mmCIF file of C-alpha atoms in Angstrom:
data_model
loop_
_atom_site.group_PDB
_atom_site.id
_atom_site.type_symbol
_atom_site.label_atom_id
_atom_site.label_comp_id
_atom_site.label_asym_id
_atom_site.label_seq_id
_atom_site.Cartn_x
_atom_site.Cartn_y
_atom_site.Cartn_z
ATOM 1 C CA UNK P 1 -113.301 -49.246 6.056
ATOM 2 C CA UNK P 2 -116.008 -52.298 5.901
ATOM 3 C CA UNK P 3 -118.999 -51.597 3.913
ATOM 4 C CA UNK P 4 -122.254 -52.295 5.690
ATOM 5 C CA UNK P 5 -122.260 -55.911 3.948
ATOM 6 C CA UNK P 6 -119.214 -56.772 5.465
ATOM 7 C CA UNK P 7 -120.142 -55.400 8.716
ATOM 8 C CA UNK P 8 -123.424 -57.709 8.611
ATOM 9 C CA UNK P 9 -120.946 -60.543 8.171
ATOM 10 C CA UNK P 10 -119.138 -59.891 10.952
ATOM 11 C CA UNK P 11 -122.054 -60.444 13.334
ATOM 12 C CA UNK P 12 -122.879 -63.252 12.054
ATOM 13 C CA UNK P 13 -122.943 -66.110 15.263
ATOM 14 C CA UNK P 14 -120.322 -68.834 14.416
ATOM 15 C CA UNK P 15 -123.335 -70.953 15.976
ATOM 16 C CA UNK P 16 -126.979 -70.190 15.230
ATOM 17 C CA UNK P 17 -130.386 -70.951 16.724
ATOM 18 C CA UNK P 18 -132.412 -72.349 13.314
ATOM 19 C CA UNK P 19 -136.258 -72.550 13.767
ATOM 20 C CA UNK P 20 -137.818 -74.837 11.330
ATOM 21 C CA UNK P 21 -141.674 -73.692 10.658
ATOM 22 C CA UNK P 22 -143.296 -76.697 9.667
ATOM 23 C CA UNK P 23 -147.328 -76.331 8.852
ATOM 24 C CA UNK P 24 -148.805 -79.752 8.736
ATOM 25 C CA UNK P 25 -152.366 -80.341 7.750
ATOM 26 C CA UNK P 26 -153.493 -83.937 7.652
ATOM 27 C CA UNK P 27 -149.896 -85.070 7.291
ATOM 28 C CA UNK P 28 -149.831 -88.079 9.824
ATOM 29 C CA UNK P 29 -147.720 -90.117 7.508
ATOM 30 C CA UNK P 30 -144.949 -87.798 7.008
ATOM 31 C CA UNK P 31 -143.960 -85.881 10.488
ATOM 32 C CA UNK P 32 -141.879 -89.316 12.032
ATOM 33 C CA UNK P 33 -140.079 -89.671 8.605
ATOM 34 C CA UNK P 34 -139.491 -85.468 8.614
ATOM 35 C CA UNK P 35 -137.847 -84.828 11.999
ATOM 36 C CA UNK P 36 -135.801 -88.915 11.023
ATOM 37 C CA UNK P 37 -134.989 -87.137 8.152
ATOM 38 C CA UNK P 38 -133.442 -83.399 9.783
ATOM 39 C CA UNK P 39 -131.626 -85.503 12.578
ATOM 40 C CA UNK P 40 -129.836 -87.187 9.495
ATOM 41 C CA UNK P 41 -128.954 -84.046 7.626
ATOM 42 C CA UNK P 42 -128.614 -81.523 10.156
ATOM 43 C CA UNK P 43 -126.830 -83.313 12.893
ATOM 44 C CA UNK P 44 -124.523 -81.206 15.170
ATOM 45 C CA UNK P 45 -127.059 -77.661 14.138
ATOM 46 C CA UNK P 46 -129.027 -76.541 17.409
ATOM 47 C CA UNK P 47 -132.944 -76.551 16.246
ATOM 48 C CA UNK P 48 -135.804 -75.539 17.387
ATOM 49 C CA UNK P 49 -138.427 -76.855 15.271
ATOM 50 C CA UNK P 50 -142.095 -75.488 15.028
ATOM 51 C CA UNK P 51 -145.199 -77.270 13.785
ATOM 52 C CA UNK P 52 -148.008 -75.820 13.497
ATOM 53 C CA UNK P 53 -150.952 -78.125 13.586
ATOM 54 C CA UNK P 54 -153.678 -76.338 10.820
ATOM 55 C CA UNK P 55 -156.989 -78.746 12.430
ATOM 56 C CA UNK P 56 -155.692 -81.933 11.254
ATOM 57 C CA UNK P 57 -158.314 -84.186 11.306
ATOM 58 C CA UNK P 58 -156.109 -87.279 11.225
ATOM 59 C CA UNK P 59 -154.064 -88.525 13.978
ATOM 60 C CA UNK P 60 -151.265 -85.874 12.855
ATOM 61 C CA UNK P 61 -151.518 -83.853 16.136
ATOM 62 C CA UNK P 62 -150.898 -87.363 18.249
ATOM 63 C CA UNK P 63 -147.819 -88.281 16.441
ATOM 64 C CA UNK P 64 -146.224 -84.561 17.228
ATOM 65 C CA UNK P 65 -147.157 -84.534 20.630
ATOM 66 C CA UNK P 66 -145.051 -87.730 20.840
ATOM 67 C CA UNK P 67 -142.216 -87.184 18.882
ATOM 68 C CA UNK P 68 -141.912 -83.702 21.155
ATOM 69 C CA UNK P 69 -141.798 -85.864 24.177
ATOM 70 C CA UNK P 70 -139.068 -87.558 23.145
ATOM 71 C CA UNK P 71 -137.194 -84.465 22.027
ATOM 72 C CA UNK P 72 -137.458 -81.308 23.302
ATOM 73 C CA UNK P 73 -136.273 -79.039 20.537
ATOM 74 C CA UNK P 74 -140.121 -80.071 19.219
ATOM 75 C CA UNK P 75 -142.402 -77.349 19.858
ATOM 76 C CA UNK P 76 -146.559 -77.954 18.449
ATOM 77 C CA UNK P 77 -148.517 -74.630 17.907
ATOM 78 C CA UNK P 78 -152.490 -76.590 17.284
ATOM 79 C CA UNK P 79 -154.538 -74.310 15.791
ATOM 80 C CA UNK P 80 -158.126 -74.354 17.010
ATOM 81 C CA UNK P 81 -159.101 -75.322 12.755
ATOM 82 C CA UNK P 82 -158.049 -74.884 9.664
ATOM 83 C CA UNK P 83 -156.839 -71.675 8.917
ATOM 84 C CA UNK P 84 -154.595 -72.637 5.700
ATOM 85 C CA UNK P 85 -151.557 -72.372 4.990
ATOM 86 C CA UNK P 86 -150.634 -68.790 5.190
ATOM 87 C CA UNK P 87 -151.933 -68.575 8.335
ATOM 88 C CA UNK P 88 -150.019 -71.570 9.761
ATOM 89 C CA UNK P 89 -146.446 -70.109 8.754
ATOM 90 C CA UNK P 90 -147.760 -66.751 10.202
ATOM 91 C CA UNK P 91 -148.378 -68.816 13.814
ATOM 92 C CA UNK P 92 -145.300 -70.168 13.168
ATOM 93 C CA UNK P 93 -142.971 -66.812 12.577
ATOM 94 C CA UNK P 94 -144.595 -65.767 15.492
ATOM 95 C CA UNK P 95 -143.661 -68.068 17.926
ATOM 96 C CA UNK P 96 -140.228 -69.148 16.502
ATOM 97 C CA UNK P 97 -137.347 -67.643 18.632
ATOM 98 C CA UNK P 98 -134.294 -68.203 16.345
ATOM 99 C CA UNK P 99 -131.465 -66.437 14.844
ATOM 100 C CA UNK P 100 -132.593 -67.597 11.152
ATOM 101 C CA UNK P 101 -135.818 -68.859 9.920
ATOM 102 C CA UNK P 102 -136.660 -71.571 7.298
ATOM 103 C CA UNK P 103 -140.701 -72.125 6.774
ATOM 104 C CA UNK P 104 -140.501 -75.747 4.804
ATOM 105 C CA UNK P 105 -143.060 -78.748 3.630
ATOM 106 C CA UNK P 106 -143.253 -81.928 6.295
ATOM 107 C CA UNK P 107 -143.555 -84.199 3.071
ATOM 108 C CA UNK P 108 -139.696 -83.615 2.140
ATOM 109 C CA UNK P 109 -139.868 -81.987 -1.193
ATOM 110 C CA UNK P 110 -137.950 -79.268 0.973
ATOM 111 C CA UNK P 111 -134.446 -81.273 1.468
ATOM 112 C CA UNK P 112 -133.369 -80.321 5.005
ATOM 113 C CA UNK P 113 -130.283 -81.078 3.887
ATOM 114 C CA UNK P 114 -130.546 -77.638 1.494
ATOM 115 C CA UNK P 115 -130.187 -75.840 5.035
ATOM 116 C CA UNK P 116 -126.191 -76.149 5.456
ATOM 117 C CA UNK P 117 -125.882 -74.448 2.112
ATOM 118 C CA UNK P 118 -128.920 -71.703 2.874
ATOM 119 C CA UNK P 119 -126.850 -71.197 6.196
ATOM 120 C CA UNK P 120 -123.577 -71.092 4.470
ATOM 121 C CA UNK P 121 -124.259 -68.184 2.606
ATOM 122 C CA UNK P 122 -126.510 -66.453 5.486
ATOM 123 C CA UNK P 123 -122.739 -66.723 7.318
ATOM 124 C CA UNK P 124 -121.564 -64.517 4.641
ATOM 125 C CA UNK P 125 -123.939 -61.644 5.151
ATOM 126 C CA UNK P 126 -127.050 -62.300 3.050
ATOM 127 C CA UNK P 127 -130.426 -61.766 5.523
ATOM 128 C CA UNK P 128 -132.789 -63.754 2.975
ATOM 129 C CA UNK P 129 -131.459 -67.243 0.972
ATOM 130 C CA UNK P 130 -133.787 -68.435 -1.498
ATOM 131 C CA UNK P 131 -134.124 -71.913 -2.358
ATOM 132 C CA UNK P 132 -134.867 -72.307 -6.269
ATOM 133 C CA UNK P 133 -136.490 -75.495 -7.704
ATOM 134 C CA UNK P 134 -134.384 -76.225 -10.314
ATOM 135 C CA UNK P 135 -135.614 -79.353 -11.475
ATOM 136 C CA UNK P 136 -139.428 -79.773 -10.947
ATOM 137 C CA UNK P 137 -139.963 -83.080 -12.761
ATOM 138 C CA UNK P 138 -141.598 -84.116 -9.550
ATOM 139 C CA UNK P 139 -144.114 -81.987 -10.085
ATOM 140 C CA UNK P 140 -146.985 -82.598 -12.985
ATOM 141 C CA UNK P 141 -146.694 -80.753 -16.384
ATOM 142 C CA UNK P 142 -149.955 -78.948 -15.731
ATOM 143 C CA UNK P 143 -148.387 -77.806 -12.593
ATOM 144 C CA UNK P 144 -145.049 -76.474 -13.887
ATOM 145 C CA UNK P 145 -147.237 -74.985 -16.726
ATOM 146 C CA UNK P 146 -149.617 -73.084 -14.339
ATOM 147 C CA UNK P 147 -147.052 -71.825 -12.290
ATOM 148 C CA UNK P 148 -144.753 -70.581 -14.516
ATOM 149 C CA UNK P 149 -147.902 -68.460 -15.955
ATOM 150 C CA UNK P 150 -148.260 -67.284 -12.461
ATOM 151 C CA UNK P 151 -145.043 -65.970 -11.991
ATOM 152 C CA UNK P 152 -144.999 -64.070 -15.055
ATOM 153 C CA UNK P 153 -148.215 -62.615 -14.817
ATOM 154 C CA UNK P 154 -147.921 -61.498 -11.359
ATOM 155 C CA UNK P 155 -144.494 -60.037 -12.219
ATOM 156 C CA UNK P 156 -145.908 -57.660 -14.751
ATOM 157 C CA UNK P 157 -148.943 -57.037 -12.597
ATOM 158 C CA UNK P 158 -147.290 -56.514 -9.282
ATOM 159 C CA UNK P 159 -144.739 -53.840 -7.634
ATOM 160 C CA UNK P 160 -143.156 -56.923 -6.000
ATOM 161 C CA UNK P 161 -141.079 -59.054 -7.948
ATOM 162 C CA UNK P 162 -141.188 -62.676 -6.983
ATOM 163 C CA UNK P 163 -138.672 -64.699 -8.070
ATOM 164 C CA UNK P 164 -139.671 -68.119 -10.511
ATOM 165 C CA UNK P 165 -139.590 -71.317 -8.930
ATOM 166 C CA UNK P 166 -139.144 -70.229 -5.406
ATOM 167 C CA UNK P 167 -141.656 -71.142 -2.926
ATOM 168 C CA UNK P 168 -142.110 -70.583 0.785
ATOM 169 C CA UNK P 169 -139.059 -72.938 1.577
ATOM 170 C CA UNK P 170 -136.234 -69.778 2.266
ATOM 171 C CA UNK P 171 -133.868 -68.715 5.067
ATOM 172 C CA UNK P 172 -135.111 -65.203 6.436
ATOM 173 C CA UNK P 173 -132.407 -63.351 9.079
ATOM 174 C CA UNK P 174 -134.614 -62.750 12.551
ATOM 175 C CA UNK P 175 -134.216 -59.282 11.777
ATOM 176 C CA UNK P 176 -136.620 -60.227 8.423
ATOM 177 C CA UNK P 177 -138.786 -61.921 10.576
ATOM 178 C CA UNK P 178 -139.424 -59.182 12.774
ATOM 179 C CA UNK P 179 -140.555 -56.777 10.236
ATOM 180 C CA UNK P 180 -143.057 -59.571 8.843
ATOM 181 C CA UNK P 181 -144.369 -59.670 12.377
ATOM 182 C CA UNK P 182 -145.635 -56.223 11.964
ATOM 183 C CA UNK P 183 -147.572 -56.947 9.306
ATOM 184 C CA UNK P 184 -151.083 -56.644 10.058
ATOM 185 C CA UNK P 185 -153.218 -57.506 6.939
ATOM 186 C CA UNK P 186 -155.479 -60.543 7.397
ATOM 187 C CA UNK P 187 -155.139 -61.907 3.596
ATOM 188 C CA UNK P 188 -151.674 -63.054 3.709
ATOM 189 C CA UNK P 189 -149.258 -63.963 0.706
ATOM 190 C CA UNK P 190 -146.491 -65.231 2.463
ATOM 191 C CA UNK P 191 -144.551 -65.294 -0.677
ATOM 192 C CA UNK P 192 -144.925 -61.450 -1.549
ATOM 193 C CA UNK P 193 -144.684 -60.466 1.881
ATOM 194 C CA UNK P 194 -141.084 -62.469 2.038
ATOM 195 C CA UNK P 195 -140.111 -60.381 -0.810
ATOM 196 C CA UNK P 196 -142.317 -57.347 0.255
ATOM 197 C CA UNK P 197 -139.615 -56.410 2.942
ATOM 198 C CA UNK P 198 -136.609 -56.789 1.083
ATOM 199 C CA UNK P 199 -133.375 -56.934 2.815
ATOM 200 C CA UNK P 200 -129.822 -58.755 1.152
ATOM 201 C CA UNK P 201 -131.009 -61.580 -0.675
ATOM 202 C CA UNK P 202 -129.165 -64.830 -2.810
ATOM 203 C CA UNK P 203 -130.280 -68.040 -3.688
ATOM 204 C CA UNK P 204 -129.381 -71.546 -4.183
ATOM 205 C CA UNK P 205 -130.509 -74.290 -6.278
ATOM 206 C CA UNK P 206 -131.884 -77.567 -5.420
ATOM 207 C CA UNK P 207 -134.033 -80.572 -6.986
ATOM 208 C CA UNK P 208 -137.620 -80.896 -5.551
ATOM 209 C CA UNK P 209 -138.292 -84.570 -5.309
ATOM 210 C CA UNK P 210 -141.293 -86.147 -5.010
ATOM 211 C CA UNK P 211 -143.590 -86.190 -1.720
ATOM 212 C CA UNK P 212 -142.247 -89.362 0.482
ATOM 213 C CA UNK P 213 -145.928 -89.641 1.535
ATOM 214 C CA UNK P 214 -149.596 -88.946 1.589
ATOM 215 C CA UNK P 215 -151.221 -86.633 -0.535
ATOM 216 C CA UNK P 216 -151.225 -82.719 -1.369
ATOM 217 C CA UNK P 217 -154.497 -80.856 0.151
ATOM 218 C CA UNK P 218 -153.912 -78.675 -3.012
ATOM 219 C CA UNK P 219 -156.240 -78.601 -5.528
ATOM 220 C CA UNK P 220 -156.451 -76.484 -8.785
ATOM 221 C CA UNK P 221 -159.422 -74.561 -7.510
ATOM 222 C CA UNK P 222 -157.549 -73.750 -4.286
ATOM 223 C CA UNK P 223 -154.179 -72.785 -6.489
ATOM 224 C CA UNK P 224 -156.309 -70.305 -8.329
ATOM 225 C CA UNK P 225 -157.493 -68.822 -5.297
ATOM 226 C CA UNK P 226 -153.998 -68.467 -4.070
ATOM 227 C CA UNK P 227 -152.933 -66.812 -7.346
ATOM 228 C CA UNK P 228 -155.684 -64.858 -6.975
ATOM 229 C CA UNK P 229 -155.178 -63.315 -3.610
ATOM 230 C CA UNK P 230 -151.315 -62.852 -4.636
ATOM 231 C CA UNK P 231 -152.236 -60.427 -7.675
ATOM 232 C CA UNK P 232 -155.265 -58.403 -5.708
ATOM 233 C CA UNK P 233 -152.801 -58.098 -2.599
ATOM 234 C CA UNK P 234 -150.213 -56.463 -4.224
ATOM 235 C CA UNK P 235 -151.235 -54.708 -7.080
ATOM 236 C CA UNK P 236 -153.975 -52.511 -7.805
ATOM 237 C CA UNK P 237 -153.182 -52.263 -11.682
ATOM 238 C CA UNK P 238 -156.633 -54.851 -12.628
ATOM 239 C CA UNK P 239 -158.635 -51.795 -10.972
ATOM 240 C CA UNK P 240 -156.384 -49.221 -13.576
ATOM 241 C CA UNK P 241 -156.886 -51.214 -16.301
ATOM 242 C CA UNK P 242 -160.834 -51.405 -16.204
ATOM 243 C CA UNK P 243 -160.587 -47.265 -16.537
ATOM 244 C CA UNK P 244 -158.722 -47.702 -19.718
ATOM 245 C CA UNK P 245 -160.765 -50.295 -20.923
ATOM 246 C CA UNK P 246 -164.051 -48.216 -20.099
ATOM 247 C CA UNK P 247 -162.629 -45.428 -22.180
ATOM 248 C CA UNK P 248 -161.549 -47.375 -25.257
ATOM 249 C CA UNK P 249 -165.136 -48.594 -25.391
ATOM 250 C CA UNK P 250 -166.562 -45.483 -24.492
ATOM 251 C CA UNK P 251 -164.938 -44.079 -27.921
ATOM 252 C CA UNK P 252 -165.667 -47.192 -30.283
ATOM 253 C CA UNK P 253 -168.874 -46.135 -28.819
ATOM 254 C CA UNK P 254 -169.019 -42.818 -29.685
ATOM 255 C CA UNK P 255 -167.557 -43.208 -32.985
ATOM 256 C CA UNK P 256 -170.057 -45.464 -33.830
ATOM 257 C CA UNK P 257 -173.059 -43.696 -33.205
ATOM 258 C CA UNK P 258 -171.445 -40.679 -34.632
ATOM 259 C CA UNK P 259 -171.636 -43.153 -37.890
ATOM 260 C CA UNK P 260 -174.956 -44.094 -37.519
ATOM 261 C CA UNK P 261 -175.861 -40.591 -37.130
ATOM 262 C CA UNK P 262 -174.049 -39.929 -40.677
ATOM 263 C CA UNK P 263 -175.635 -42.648 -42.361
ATOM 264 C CA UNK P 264 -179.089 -41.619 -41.576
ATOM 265 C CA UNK P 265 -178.943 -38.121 -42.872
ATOM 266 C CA UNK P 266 -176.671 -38.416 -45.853
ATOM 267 C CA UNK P 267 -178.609 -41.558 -46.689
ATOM 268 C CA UNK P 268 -181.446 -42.447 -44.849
ATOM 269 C CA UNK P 269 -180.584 -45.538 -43.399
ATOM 270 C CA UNK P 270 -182.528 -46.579 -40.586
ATOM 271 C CA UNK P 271 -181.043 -47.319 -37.617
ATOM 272 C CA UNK P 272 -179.206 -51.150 -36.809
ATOM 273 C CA UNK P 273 -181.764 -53.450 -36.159
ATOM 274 C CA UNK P 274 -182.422 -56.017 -32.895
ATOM 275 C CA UNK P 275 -179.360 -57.980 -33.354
ATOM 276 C CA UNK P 276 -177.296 -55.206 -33.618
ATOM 277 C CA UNK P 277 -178.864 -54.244 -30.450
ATOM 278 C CA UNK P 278 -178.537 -57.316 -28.275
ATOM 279 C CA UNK P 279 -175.258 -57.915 -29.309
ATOM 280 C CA UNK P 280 -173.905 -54.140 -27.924
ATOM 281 C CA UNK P 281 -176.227 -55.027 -24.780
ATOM 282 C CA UNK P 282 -175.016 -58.045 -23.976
ATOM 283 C CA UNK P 283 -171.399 -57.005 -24.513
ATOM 284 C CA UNK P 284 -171.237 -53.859 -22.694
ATOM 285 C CA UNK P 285 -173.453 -56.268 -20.188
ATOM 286 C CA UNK P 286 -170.524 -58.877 -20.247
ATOM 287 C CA UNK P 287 -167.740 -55.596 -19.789
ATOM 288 C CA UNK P 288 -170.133 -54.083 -16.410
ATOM 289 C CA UNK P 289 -170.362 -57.147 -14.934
ATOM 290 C CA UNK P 290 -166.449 -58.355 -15.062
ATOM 291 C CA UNK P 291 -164.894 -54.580 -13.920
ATOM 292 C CA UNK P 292 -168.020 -55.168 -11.007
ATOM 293 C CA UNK P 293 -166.823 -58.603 -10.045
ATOM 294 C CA UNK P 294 -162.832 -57.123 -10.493
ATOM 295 C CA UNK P 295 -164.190 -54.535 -7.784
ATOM 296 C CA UNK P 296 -165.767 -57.038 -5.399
ATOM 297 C CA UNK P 297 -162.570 -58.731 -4.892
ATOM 298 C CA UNK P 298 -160.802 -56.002 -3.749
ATOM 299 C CA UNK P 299 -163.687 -54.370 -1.579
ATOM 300 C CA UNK P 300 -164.112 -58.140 -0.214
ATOM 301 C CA UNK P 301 -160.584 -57.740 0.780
ATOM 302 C CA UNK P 302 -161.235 -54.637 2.644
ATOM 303 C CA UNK P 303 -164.034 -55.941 4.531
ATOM 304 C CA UNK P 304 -162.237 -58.913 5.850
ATOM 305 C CA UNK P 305 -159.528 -55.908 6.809
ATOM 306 C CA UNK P 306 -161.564 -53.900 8.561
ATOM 307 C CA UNK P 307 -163.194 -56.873 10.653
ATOM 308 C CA UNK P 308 -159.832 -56.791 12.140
ATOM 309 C CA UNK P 309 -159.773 -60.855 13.190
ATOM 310 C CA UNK P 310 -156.567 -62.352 13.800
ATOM 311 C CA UNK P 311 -154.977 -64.623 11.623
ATOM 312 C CA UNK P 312 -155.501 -67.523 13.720
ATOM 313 C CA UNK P 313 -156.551 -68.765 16.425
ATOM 314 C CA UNK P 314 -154.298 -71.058 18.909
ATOM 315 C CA UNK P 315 -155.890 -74.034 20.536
ATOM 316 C CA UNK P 316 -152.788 -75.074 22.826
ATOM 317 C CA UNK P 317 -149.617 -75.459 22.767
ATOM 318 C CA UNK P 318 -147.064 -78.661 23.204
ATOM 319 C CA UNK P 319 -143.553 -78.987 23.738
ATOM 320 C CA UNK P 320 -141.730 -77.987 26.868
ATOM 321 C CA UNK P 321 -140.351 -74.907 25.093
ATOM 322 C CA UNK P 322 -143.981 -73.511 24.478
ATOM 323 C CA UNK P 323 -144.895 -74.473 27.423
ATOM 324 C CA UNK P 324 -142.629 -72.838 29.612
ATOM 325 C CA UNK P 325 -142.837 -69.493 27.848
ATOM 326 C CA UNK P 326 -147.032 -69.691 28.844
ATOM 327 C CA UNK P 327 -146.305 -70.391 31.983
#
């Protein structure tokens, strides 16, 4: 009798629709040398391929429309600004159509040519295919040291696991994509949610090289806010800890004024002076105001839920694909 993995095998198409969501955010430079780049190393795969234009304000949206009138597996999602990144891939999963899903960078640090192996082993059964950066010399040692910190700390902090050195470039089965669809929270981490829904999942390894073009719209400020919206969006263990922490100090505190309390009637010491003072003030100051800020994140978080915007917001559409299914 086949076992449910081997029954998932067996559907598996011999030939698959592959949807390539492609954000793209001031990336004039790079989209001609991208799709130059996939017709190389995917030749004979049937592709649909999505970008998603987050309110470039370069020429970036121009050069899509015309490389999608020159071939129509092209399809242009224009967003009506900049939404960021997360919220490009999520236009992007929602208008891509087919039978396997690969999110990946325009700038080609995401080899198409990784695909073929990410498909091979979605042909034997697996519904998500993880591509691992296995050599990230590309990347600066600041970088590599940062996110390395990020992935451990978020693995202790979190109930999802995410796996080191894997970004958002990863096959997802359309069955995955479908349950990400119905996920309505407007402060999206694509790369917990990916691993959020679980589902069969493998990996393969592959060497990020360095961006053929332009410049990243990253900057360490923006990284921390990403890192920072992965942790508060799936854990709730910083709003834990701060009860701990308020009773440990609660019982230093205690202790100590049990001491003082000692000292003055077995010998008539006076009580601690200013200093002593200010410094308790200030640090039980220093201890209110973090758990307070550690709070506003999270209740921040539930405003923007409760607003209940979408994601995004689509300008128009290009590509005859898109624009058939509107009509």
């Amino acid at each position: 009798m086949m076992t449910a993995f081997e029954q998932q095998k067996a559907r598996r198409p011999s030939n698959c629709l592959i949807s390539l969501v492609v954000p793209c955010y001031c990336e004039s430079e790079n989209v001609a040398n991208f799709i130059r780049q996939v017709n190389t190393d995917l030749e004979g795969e049937e592709l649909e391929i999505i970008f998603v234009n987050d309110g470039s304000s370069d020429d970036t949206l121009e050069r899509m429309i015309a490389l999608s009138l020159e071939d129509n597996r092209i399809a242009i999602v224009d967003l009506s600004r900049n939404f960021g990144k997360e919220a490009a891939l999520s236009a992007g999963i929602d208008f891509a159509t087919g039978d396997v899903l690969i999110p990946l960078d325009v700038d080609l640090q995401d080899p198409p040519l990784v695909i073929l192996e990410m498909i091979a082993k979605w042909r034997e059964g697996y519904d998500v295919v993880n591509a691992v950066r296995c050599d990230r010399r590309s990347d600066t040692m600041a970088k590599r040291t940062t996110s390395h910190f990020f992935y451990r700390t978020f693995n202790k902090l979190a109930d999802v696991e995410l796996p080191p050195d894997v970004g958002d470039f990863r096959l997802l089965d359309r069955r995955v994509v479908e349950a990400l669809k119905k996920m309505p929270e407007r402060n999206r981490f694509m790369k917990g949610l990916f691993n959020w829904v679980g589902y069969s999942t493998t990996s393969v390894n592959y060497e990020r090289p360095a961006r053929i073009a332009g410049k990243t719209s990253f900057n360490y400020w923006k990284l921390w806010n990403f890192a920072l919206d992965g942790v508060v969006g799936f854990s709730t263990l910083p709003l834990r800890i701060w009860t701990y922490v308020g009773s440990v100090v609660a019982f230093f505190a205690l202790g100590y004024g049990l001491v003082i309390i000692v000292q003055t009637l077995l010998f008539g010491r006076s009580v601690p002076g200013y200093s002593s003072i200010m410094t308790a003030v200030l640090f039980f100051g220093g201890v209110h105001l973090i758990s307070l800020g550690i709070i506003g994140e999270y209740i921040g978080r539930v405003f923007v839920e409760v607003k209940d915007r979408p994601v995004y917001v689509v300008k128009d559409v290009y590509g005859k694909k898109l624009e058939s299914d509107n009509d």
